[in-house]
Tab-separated table of C-alpha atoms in Angstrom:
chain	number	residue	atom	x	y	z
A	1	UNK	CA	-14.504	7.995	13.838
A	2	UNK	CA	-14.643	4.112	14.348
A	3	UNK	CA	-14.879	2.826	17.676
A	4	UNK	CA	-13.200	-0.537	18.097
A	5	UNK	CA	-15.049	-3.378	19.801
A	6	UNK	CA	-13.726	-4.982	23.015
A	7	UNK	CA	-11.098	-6.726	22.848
A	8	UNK	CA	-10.609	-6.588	18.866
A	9	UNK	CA	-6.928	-6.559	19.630
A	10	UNK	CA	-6.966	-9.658	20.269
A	11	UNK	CA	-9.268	-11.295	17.340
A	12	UNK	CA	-7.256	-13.832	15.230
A	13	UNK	CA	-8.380	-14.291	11.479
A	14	UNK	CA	-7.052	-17.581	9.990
A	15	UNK	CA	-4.657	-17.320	7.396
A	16	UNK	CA	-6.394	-18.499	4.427
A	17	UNK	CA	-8.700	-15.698	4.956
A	18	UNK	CA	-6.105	-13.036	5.700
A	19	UNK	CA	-4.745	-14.169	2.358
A	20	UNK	CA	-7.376	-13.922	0.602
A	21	UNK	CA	-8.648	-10.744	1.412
A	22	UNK	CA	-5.342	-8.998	0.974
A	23	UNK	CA	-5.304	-10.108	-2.429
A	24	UNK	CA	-8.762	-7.926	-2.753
A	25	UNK	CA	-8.065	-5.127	-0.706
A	26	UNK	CA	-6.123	-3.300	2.372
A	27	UNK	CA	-6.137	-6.210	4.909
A	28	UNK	CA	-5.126	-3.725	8.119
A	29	UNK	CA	-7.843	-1.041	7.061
A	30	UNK	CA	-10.658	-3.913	6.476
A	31	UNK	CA	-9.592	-5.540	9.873
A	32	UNK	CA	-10.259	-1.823	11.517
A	33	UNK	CA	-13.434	-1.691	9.832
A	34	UNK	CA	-14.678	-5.199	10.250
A	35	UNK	CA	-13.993	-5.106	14.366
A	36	UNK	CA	-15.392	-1.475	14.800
A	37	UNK	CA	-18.710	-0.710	15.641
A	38	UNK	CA	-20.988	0.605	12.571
A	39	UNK	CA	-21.589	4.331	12.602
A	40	UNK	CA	-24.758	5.430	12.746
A	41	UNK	CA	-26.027	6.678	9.052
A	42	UNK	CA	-29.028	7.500	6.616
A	43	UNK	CA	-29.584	7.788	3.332
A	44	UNK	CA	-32.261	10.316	2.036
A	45	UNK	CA	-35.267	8.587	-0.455
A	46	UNK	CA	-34.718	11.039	-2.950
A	47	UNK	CA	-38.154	9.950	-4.675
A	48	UNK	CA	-40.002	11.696	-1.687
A	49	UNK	CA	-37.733	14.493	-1.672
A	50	UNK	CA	-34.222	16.297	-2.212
A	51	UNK	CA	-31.550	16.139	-0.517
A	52	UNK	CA	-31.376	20.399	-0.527
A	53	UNK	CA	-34.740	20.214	0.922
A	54	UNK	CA	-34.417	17.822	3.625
A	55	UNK	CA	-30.640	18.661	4.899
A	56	UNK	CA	-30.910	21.891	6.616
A	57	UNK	CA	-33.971	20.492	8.832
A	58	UNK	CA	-31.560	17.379	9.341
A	59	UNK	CA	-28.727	19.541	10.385
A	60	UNK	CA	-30.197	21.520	13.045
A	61	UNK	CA	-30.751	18.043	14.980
A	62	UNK	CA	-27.975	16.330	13.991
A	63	UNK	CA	-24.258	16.436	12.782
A	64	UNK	CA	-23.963	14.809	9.487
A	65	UNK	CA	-20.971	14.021	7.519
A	66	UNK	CA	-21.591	13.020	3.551
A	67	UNK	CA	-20.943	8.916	2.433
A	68	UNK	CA	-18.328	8.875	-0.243
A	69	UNK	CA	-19.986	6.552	-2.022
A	70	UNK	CA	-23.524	7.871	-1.693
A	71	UNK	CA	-24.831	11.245	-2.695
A	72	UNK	CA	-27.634	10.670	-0.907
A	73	UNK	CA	-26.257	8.812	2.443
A	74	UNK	CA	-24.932	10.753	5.200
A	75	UNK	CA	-22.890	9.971	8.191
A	76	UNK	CA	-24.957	10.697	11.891
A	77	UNK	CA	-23.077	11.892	14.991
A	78	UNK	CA	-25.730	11.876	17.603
A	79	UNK	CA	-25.515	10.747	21.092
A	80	UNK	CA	-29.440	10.464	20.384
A	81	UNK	CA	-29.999	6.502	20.081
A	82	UNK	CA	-33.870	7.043	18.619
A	83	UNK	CA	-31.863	7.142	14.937
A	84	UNK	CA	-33.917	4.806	12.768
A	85	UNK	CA	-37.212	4.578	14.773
A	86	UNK	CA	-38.769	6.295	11.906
């Protein structure tokens, strides 16, 4: 569901870097990542309310995929750019 940025074919990261970070993790999955455009996401404040309350309202105006690493974060496909006006 990332969309690469222009011309991210054709980014060059210098080698002490690309070592580096391929010690740490996946270098071809954190080059994807790092030249995509962030998707658009939320993360209910679970002190106001919970997330059973607040999803089906969320649902009917958007498409929302969970985080895997947040229970509370969710994933927004929208063509709606208003996201985050709030």
């Amino acid at each position: 569901m990332l969309k690469p940025m222009p011309d991210a074919d054709k980014v060059e990261f210098k080698e002490g870097f690309v070592k580096r970070y391929s010690t740490l993790t996946d270098f071809s999955e954190f080059r994807r990542c790092s030249l995509s455009f962030p998707r658009k996401s939320m993360r209910i404040n679970t002190l106001k309310a919970e997330v059973s309350e607040i999803l089906p309202e969320f649902r009917k105006q958007w498409e929302l995929f969970p985080v895997p690493w947040c229970k509370e974060g969710f994933f927004v496909e929208s063509e709606r750019r208003d996201i985050g006006n709030t």
